[in-house]
Amino acid sequence: MHNGATNYIDGVWREAVDGKTFTSLDPSDRQHVLGNYARSDTKDVTLAVEAAHRAYRLWRTTPAPARGAIITRMGEILAANKEDLAHQMSREMGKVLVEARGDVQEAIDMARYIGAFGRMPDGYTVASERPDVECFARRVPVGVVAMITPWNFPVAIPAWKMFPALVTGNTVVLKPSEEAPGVAVSFVQMLAEAGVPAGVVNLVTGMGAEVGADLVEAPLVSVVSFTGSTATGQTIMERCASLGRRVSCEMGGKNAIIVLDDADLDLAVKGAIWSAFGTTGQRCTAASRLIVHRDVCSKFTDQFLRAVQSLVVGSPIHDGVDIGPVINERQLAGIHEYVVRAVSAGATLLYGGNRLRGPEYSSGCFYEPTVLGAVTTDMEIAQMEVFGPITVIMEASNFEHAIDIANSTEYGLSLSVYTRSTARTFRAIEYLDAGLIYVNLPTSGAEIHLPFGGTRKTGNGHREAGLHAADYCTEWKACYVNYSESSTLVRAQIDV
Ligand code: UN1
């Protein structure tokens, strides 16, 4: 593969048909060009989807244990290359090295877990109403799965989507974010090394608004799987509805940590720091709201702000750095505008609120960890997903009020409560409206063997990972076999 030949179609690395490229920059040093990548368009998408469609015939009839073995092998290759891939990721999208290793580890875990699905039950049998009739239901693949993935988990998210699709016999066209194409290229190279046959996984790099949109429209695609903003997801869902196409979307979040008056405050502060500022707040599970019982609010706030002051912002590959850069200039400007508008709406700036400008920050997109207080549910900052190192403190008068505030956004991904009470633990689990609920734990840190996804505007009902990871890309086939050797017609619901 040479510079610019980053599309992988039918087992061959190639340039975009038109030869166009785009550059990828290091967000901690925008002078540093990381590489040139194919800027694909409809023609490239057509080639990739056609290759995936052709490969489907053979792949769907490859025995599932053999498909699973390739995924297990992919896990071994990822493990052997974990350090290199983590470095590439830190450079390309700016998460600190320790977290980049975690991102790769999620994909390794997923490969080990899903690889074994090749030998697990893929359906069930039940008794028929009729004598000498065998009934069973089995899962079958749907065909070509189009995947549009974000830059913030550039290895883990393609792994969540891809391994379940492959083990169940689907083929894939991946369109990674234009902010993290290099890691996607490495990931696909490893899949080829693991033994994924030509055409089974195809990669098209390029701009979301161009090639992503083309992929959604491509005639031979059976299902679209998207992770990204709610606005883009909404557009994709509308297009898929008109095309009669299946779609699975993982979108925004406005996650919260509730700190009750009986909480272990030291633990809650640590959890809040990690949830709010891990991955520079650029996780869909980031806690952008801290809802604190009024009796402990000032104590919690003091402790929290002391912890925020000790956070180190800098190059993500340096030891001791807690917070890396924001992904790009546009995102950084947007984050700052949210802060300015929050303050003019009446929020108090408790910490941060500025772009970092010292010599070590001069060519990167660095923003201070920022905390806003006196925030109420009616403010924009309490409702919108910011996707940056910003969190807000909201005061709750009691347990019920805290639950109401937590549920007061359009999103439902990850909600957490810190309490020592068993009753409040289980009431919170019951009443919090989200796909992920944590007790005495941060809002980030989902494990791959549980379902991942959210309610309301976070998702469209699908879950990634976990036992049902392949639901989005499989159909159920119900089968009825009459082995009676009798010429008598026996009708269900009528003759028995
Ligand atoms: C995301 O931010 O899109 O629970 C995924 C977590 C990670 C996954 C986050 N395991 O934060």
PDB file of N, CA and C and ligand atoms in Angstrom, residues 106 150 152-153 157 160 227 282-285 387 436 438 443-447 452, ligand 1:
ATOM      1  N   GLU A 106     -10.336  -3.128  23.794  1.00  0.00           N
ATOM      2  CA  GLU A 106     -11.772  -3.426  23.580  1.00  0.00           C
ATOM      3  C   GLU A 106     -11.962  -4.267  22.326  1.00  0.00           C
ATOM      4  N   PRO A 150     -16.946   6.651  13.768  1.00  0.00           N
ATOM      5  CA  PRO A 150     -16.374   7.927  14.204  1.00  0.00           C
ATOM      6  C   PRO A 150     -14.888   7.823  14.547  1.00  0.00           C
ATOM      7  N   ASN A 152     -13.530   8.826  17.500  1.00  0.00           N
ATOM      8  CA  ASN A 152     -13.167   8.832  18.928  1.00  0.00           C
ATOM      9  C   ASN A 152     -12.842   7.450  19.482  1.00  0.00           C
ATOM     10  N   PHE A 153     -13.396   6.396  18.879  1.00  0.00           N
ATOM     11  CA  PHE A 153     -12.980   5.019  19.199  1.00  0.00           C
ATOM     12  C   PHE A 153     -12.688   4.328  17.873  1.00  0.00           C
ATOM     13  N   ILE A 157     -14.879   0.734  17.895  1.00  0.00           N
ATOM     14  CA  ILE A 157     -16.215   0.796  17.270  1.00  0.00           C
ATOM     15  C   ILE A 157     -16.276  -0.028  15.974  1.00  0.00           C
ATOM     16  N   TRP A 160     -16.697  -3.576  17.191  1.00  0.00           N
ATOM     17  CA  TRP A 160     -18.053  -3.912  17.679  1.00  0.00           C
ATOM     18  C   TRP A 160     -18.994  -4.199  16.529  1.00  0.00           C
ATOM     19  N   THR A 227     -22.310   5.224  13.746  1.00  0.00           N
ATOM     20  CA  THR A 227     -22.094   5.831  15.066  1.00  0.00           C
ATOM     21  C   THR A 227     -21.594   7.240  14.825  1.00  0.00           C
ATOM     22  N   GLN A 282     -14.453  13.560  24.889  1.00  0.00           N
ATOM     23  CA  GLN A 282     -14.940  13.211  23.544  1.00  0.00           C
ATOM     24  C   GLN A 282     -15.351  11.739  23.471  1.00  0.00           C
ATOM     25  N   ARG A 283     -16.075  11.300  24.455  1.00  0.00           N
ATOM     26  CA  ARG A 283     -16.668   9.953  24.441  1.00  0.00           C
ATOM     27  C   ARG A 283     -18.157  10.141  24.379  1.00  0.00           C
ATOM     28  N   CYS A 284     -18.841   9.224  23.731  1.00  0.00           N
ATOM     29  CA  CYS A 284     -20.300   9.367  23.777  1.00  0.00           C
ATOM     30  C   CYS A 284     -20.815   9.050  25.168  1.00  0.00           C
ATOM     31  N   THR A 285     -19.966   8.443  26.023  1.00  0.00           N
ATOM     32  CA  THR A 285     -20.384   8.151  27.396  1.00  0.00           C
ATOM     33  C   THR A 285     -19.895   9.208  28.398  1.00  0.00           C
ATOM     34  N   PHE A 387     -19.291  17.390  23.534  1.00  0.00           N
ATOM     35  CA  PHE A 387     -18.176  16.569  23.058  1.00  0.00           C
ATOM     36  C   PHE A 387     -16.841  17.299  23.225  1.00  0.00           C
ATOM     37  N   LEU A 436     -27.360   2.393  29.614  1.00  0.00           N
ATOM     38  CA  LEU A 436     -26.294   1.966  30.528  1.00  0.00           C
ATOM     39  C   LEU A 436     -26.518   2.652  31.875  1.00  0.00           C
ATOM     40  N   TYR A 438     -24.968   2.884  35.814  1.00  0.00           N
ATOM     41  CA  TYR A 438     -23.837   2.554  36.696  1.00  0.00           C
ATOM     42  C   TYR A 438     -24.162   2.984  38.126  1.00  0.00           C
ATOM     43  N   THR A 443     -19.472   6.983  34.227  1.00  0.00           N
ATOM     44  CA  THR A 443     -20.395   6.742  33.101  1.00  0.00           C
ATOM     45  C   THR A 443     -19.689   6.079  31.914  1.00  0.00           C
ATOM     46  N   SER A 444     -18.356   6.102  31.917  1.00  0.00           N
ATOM     47  CA  SER A 444     -17.590   5.450  30.847  1.00  0.00           C
ATOM     48  C   SER A 444     -17.016   4.148  31.370  1.00  0.00           C
ATOM     49  N   GLY A 445     -16.790   3.224  30.467  1.00  0.00           N
ATOM     50  CA  GLY A 445     -16.154   1.969  30.884  1.00  0.00           C
ATOM     51  C   GLY A 445     -17.022   0.759  30.615  1.00  0.00           C
ATOM     52  N   ALA A 446     -17.841   0.845  29.574  1.00  0.00           N
ATOM     53  CA  ALA A 446     -18.691  -0.290  29.212  1.00  0.00           C
ATOM     54  C   ALA A 446     -17.821  -1.474  28.796  1.00  0.00           C
ATOM     55  N   GLU A 447     -18.223  -2.663  29.191  1.00  0.00           N
ATOM     56  CA  GLU A 447     -17.490  -3.887  28.847  1.00  0.00           C
ATOM     57  C   GLU A 447     -18.177  -4.546  27.644  1.00  0.00           C
ATOM     58  N   PHE A 452     -24.409  -2.462  24.399  1.00  0.00           N
ATOM     59  CA  PHE A 452     -24.031  -1.048  24.436  1.00  0.00           C
ATOM     60  C   PHE A 452     -24.957  -0.264  23.526  1.00  0.00           C
TER      61      PHE A 452
HETATM   62  C1  UN1 B   1     -17.955   5.908  22.523  1.00  0.00           C
HETATM   63  O1  UN1 B   1     -17.615   6.897  23.147  1.00  0.00           O
HETATM   64  O2  UN1 B   1     -18.455   6.041  21.381  1.00  0.00           O
HETATM   65  O3  UN1 B   1     -17.866   2.896  27.819  1.00  0.00           O
HETATM   66  C2  UN1 B   1     -17.772   4.526  22.997  1.00  0.00           C
HETATM   67  C3  UN1 B   1     -17.016   3.523  27.192  1.00  0.00           C
HETATM   68  C4  UN1 B   1     -16.247   2.831  26.093  1.00  0.00           C
HETATM   69  C5  UN1 B   1     -16.933   2.995  24.773  1.00  0.00           C
HETATM   70  C6  UN1 B   1     -17.264   4.402  24.405  1.00  0.00           C
HETATM   71  N1  UN1 B   1     -16.121   1.434  26.414  1.00  0.00           N
HETATM   72  O4  UN1 B   1     -16.761   4.704  27.408  1.00  0.00           O
END
